[in-house]
Amino acid sequence: MSADTAELTAAGLDLGIEGAVATVTLRRPERRNAMTPSMWHGLAAIGASLPDDVRVVVLRGRGPSFCAGIDLRMFSAEGVPGEERNRSASDPGFKDSIAGFQSGYTWLRNPAFVSIAAVQGHAIGAGFQLALSCDLRVLADDAKLCMKEPALGLVPDLTGTKPLVDIVGLPRAIELCLTARTVDAREASQLRLAELVVPLGELDGAVADLVAALLSTDAAAARATKALLAAAPGNTLEQQAAAERAAQAALLRARQAR
Ligand code: ACO
């Protein structure tokens, strides 16, 4: 799919770009922004087409819920009108089809920008994984997070398991996923699943303040620093120190060349 406006609209997505800030809105509030393959492909298309000068991506959901996860009609015999059908796990293309869905999530880690999930109401399953794919999460105080997949006989497969373990640690990730229980905003803050929790009416303002603060630093330094930080967990101290030296040299050389 391209990031063509009509195609995105049909997929339940809005994309607004103002200067260095892109805002992606899940826009299917009547279904609590339940997700479909076309929405995942649309998200991937947005990620592939963002202008180079975008520095912050805000991801939000219209209506009372951020996102209620996969459209459960995908599991019914009728499916969702206009959407591709779920492939059988014995179909040779099964894993490739999941890889296509995952590409709707992975682009949010791009060091070119900082991604922020603005979460009100429910973020369930595929929707929780979407929030986890963002670099930062700002939660309204009515937020409810739930990794529902194991309760439905599934594993979370939309790239959410790694950030969940990275953020809350393995024991808590096991407990949250294998009980499929709901975490409220207060607990999410304690578990570091939220950088900030604000009253629902202040969500937009809090996100705007965070965006402004992120835009106040140097663009090239911010991009290089995000890349460094993202690599840190997989590096030894020596490797990371070498990566810092290389990043500094590349950053300053690029500035001198301008
Ligand atoms: N798929 C399809 N339709 C949905 C979904 C969904 N995931 N979630 C909500 N809807 C629809 C409801 O069927 C309802 O439609 P209707 O008005 O035609 O009856 C409408 O959205 C509003 O939903 P309500 O349940 O009335 O809204 P409420 O605010 O009371 O509850 C909640 C919201 C908690 C999100 C509830 O809808 C819910 O539990 N949804 C299912 C969540 C789920 O199990 N998702 C799958 C997770 S696993 C994964 O994502 C891989």
XYZ file of C-alpha atoms and ligand atoms in Angstrom:
309
model
C 0.000 0.000 0.000
C 1.147 3.574 -0.627
C 0.675 6.379 1.890
C -1.973 7.777 -0.469
C -4.587 9.712 1.551
C -7.575 7.809 0.140
C -5.957 4.444 0.855
C -5.013 5.498 4.377
C -8.535 6.757 5.017
C -9.980 3.465 3.812
C -7.597 1.685 6.195
C -8.836 3.784 9.139
C -5.765 6.015 9.360
C -5.131 9.754 9.246
C -1.697 11.234 8.665
C -0.999 14.884 9.388
C 2.434 16.432 8.945
C 3.224 19.875 10.276
C 6.865 20.789 9.916
C 8.939 18.295 11.873
C 5.945 16.584 13.517
C 3.902 13.770 11.992
C 0.672 12.755 13.709
C -0.798 9.353 12.899
C -4.350 8.811 14.108
C -6.151 5.480 14.248
C -9.557 6.591 13.073
C -12.050 3.798 13.581
C -13.564 4.928 16.902
C -16.849 3.074 16.352
C -14.789 -0.128 16.675
C -12.451 1.290 19.285
C -9.792 1.536 16.536
C -9.663 -2.239 16.082
C -6.897 -3.126 13.670
C -6.955 -4.926 10.330
C -4.291 -5.998 7.828
C -4.953 -2.877 5.754
C -4.332 -0.722 8.827
C -1.018 -2.508 9.481
C -0.006 -2.122 5.833
C -1.064 1.542 5.966
C 1.107 2.127 9.034
C 4.054 0.532 7.229
C 3.414 2.753 4.191
C 3.416 5.835 6.413
C 6.726 4.735 7.926
C 8.241 4.266 4.477
C 7.095 7.629 3.154
C 7.767 10.117 5.949
C 9.739 13.195 4.868
C 13.370 13.248 6.021
C 12.813 16.301 8.204
C 10.240 14.639 10.474
C 11.691 14.485 13.999
C 8.692 13.390 16.069
C 5.874 10.963 15.284
C 2.817 11.063 17.525
C 0.539 8.040 17.399
C -2.962 8.416 18.772
C -6.407 6.873 18.592
C -9.648 8.731 18.062
C -12.503 8.195 20.507
C -12.565 6.628 23.959
C -9.901 3.978 23.309
C -6.398 4.139 21.892
C -6.855 0.740 20.258
C -8.858 -2.418 21.079
C -6.419 -4.713 19.260
C -7.064 -6.866 16.253
C -10.529 -6.637 14.736
C -11.995 -9.781 16.242
C -14.092 -10.331 13.116
C -10.814 -11.448 11.518
C -11.280 -14.686 13.457
C -14.849 -15.229 12.237
C -15.863 -17.223 9.178
C -17.093 -14.008 7.516
C -13.910 -12.013 8.195
C -13.857 -8.229 7.772
C -15.383 -6.922 4.533
C -12.682 -5.744 2.110
C -9.823 -7.191 4.155
C -7.508 -10.060 3.287
C -8.421 -13.249 5.118
C -6.231 -14.726 7.829
C -3.892 -17.272 6.298
C -3.837 -20.800 7.609
C -0.717 -21.527 9.686
C 0.051 -24.394 7.256
C 0.046 -21.969 4.325
C 3.676 -21.440 3.166
C 3.083 -17.665 3.180
C 1.871 -17.570 6.791
C 5.065 -16.211 8.366
C 5.645 -13.756 5.510
C 2.178 -12.385 6.070
C 2.950 -11.780 9.761
C 6.239 -10.124 8.732
C 4.178 -7.739 6.593
C 1.966 -6.900 9.571
C 5.026 -6.424 11.803
C 6.403 -3.828 9.392
C 3.494 -1.640 10.499
C 5.203 -1.544 13.912
C 8.969 -1.729 13.397
C 9.336 1.625 11.629
C 8.452 3.403 14.877
C 11.969 2.592 16.193
C 13.660 4.547 13.364
C 16.360 6.791 14.901
C 15.384 9.573 12.482
C 12.550 10.515 14.842
C 11.152 9.971 18.325
C 7.810 8.164 18.382
C 5.260 8.916 21.091
C 2.110 6.928 21.816
C -0.658 9.090 23.317
C -2.853 6.517 25.031
C -6.334 7.044 26.420
C -8.707 4.236 27.371
C -7.888 0.727 26.244
C -4.698 -0.433 24.551
C -5.281 -4.138 24.099
C -3.301 -6.834 22.305
C -2.189 -5.460 18.936
C -2.948 -1.984 20.318
C -0.763 -2.481 23.394
C 2.004 -3.736 21.102
C 1.619 -0.578 19.016
C 2.097 1.576 22.114
C 5.089 -0.583 23.079
C 6.626 -0.002 19.639
C 6.845 3.713 20.299
C 9.868 5.179 22.039
C 7.752 6.991 24.634
C 4.268 6.550 26.081
C 2.125 9.327 27.531
C -0.940 7.867 29.236
C -4.212 9.435 30.230
C -5.252 8.430 33.709
C -8.020 6.220 32.274
C -5.550 4.100 30.261
C -5.815 0.329 30.500
C -3.126 -1.877 28.999
C -3.567 -5.580 28.344
C -1.603 -8.227 26.423
C -4.691 -10.248 25.641
C -3.257 -12.654 23.066
C -2.544 -15.669 25.317
C -6.140 -15.522 26.573
C -7.231 -15.911 22.943
C -4.873 -18.826 22.240
C -2.266 -16.671 20.480
C 1.209 -15.322 21.130
C 1.833 -11.583 20.820
C 3.502 -11.422 17.376
C 3.491 -7.745 16.469
C 6.950 -6.962 17.894
C 5.690 -6.156 21.389
C 7.417 -8.889 23.389
C 10.919 -7.390 23.213
C 10.050 -3.880 24.364
C 7.807 -5.326 27.066
C 10.654 -7.442 28.481
C 13.122 -4.575 28.043
C 10.871 -2.220 29.998
C 9.311 -4.347 32.755
C 11.799 -7.247 32.964
C 11.229 -10.914 32.226
C 9.351 -11.982 35.382
C 6.798 -9.161 35.146
C 6.433 -9.658 31.374
C 5.675 -13.336 31.966
C 3.148 -12.461 34.658
C 1.424 -9.805 32.533
C 1.225 -11.867 29.351
C 0.372 -15.234 30.852
C -2.405 -13.840 32.987
C -3.546 -11.393 30.272
C -4.510 -9.051 33.077
C -5.156 -5.365 32.649
C -2.680 -2.793 33.936
C -4.148 0.588 34.848
C -2.360 3.883 34.310
C -1.037 4.095 37.860
C 0.557 0.654 37.710
C 1.777 1.346 34.161
C 3.679 4.314 35.532
C 5.189 2.192 38.326
C 6.237 -0.429 35.743
C 7.814 2.287 33.548
C 5.294 1.549 30.804
C 4.440 5.272 30.854
C 6.862 8.178 30.812
C 4.004 10.368 31.996
C 0.422 9.929 33.248
C -1.896 12.924 33.027
C -5.610 13.583 33.469
C -7.515 12.640 30.310
C -8.307 16.273 29.466
C -4.610 17.151 29.579
C -3.356 14.412 27.252
C -3.094 16.578 24.125
C -1.377 19.409 26.011
C 1.090 17.066 27.694
C 2.001 15.492 24.349
C 2.383 18.943 22.757
C 4.728 20.007 25.582
C 6.802 16.849 25.160
C 6.993 17.364 21.395
C 8.168 20.950 21.899
C 10.845 19.803 24.348
C 12.049 17.107 21.930
C 12.278 19.652 19.122
C 14.365 22.007 21.271
C 17.561 19.974 20.859
C 19.788 19.756 17.799
C 18.230 17.501 15.143
C 21.387 15.670 14.031
C 22.596 15.182 17.607
C 19.166 13.896 18.645
C 19.110 11.327 15.834
C 22.639 10.108 16.543
C 21.902 9.932 20.280
C 18.725 7.885 19.802
C 20.679 5.440 17.625
C 23.379 5.194 20.316
C 20.893 4.639 23.123
C 18.973 2.044 21.143
C 22.168 0.061 20.545
C 23.314 0.238 24.189
C 21.430 -2.806 25.589
C 23.092 -5.118 23.032
C 26.601 -3.716 23.533
C 29.321 -4.239 26.113
C 30.662 -1.078 27.757
C 33.691 -1.219 25.453
C 31.542 -1.580 22.355
C 29.277 1.226 23.474
C 32.222 3.506 24.251
C 33.557 2.846 20.745
C 30.110 3.535 19.299
C 30.022 6.878 21.167
C 33.401 7.861 19.707
C 32.343 6.906 16.202
C 29.022 8.710 16.492
C 30.667 11.885 17.789
C 33.207 11.879 14.989
C 30.536 11.303 12.337
C 28.293 14.008 13.791
C 31.035 16.646 13.969
C 32.485 15.728 10.556
C 29.036 16.109 8.996
C 28.645 19.511 10.668
C 32.070 20.688 9.466
C 31.199 19.617 5.923
C 28.081 21.797 5.884
N -12.726 -6.001 17.142
C -13.895 -5.690 16.547
N -14.807 -4.858 17.089
C -14.511 -4.315 18.281
C -13.307 -4.588 18.957
C -12.394 -5.472 18.336
N -11.193 -5.765 18.886
N -13.302 -3.918 20.120
C -14.466 -3.236 20.178
N -15.191 -3.484 19.065
C -16.508 -2.944 18.738
C -17.584 -3.613 19.598
O -17.978 -4.831 19.028
C -18.666 -2.559 19.564
O -19.346 -2.659 18.343
P -20.977 -2.440 18.320
O -21.151 -1.009 18.725
O -21.291 -2.720 16.891
O -21.521 -3.411 19.297
C -17.867 -1.248 19.539
O -16.559 -1.585 19.095
C -17.737 -0.615 20.905
O -17.243 -1.600 21.781
P -17.811 -1.748 23.277
O -17.369 -3.094 23.765
O -19.260 -1.426 23.298
O -17.007 -0.567 23.966
P -16.515 -0.451 25.444
O -15.907 0.914 25.546
O -17.582 -0.841 26.413
O -15.362 -1.558 25.602
C -13.334 -2.676 24.967
C -14.152 -1.369 24.925
C -12.931 -2.990 26.400
C -12.097 -2.385 24.135
C -14.146 -3.861 24.421
O -14.746 -3.455 23.199
C -13.320 -5.071 24.159
O -13.005 -5.828 25.073
N -12.933 -5.315 22.873
C -12.228 -6.522 22.473
C -10.755 -6.443 22.851
C -9.956 -7.640 22.353
O -10.122 -8.747 22.827
N -9.067 -7.422 21.353
C -8.228 -8.452 20.798
C -6.910 -8.472 21.547
S -5.764 -9.704 20.923
C -4.983 -9.000 19.607
O -5.078 -7.832 19.373
C -4.132 -9.869 18.697
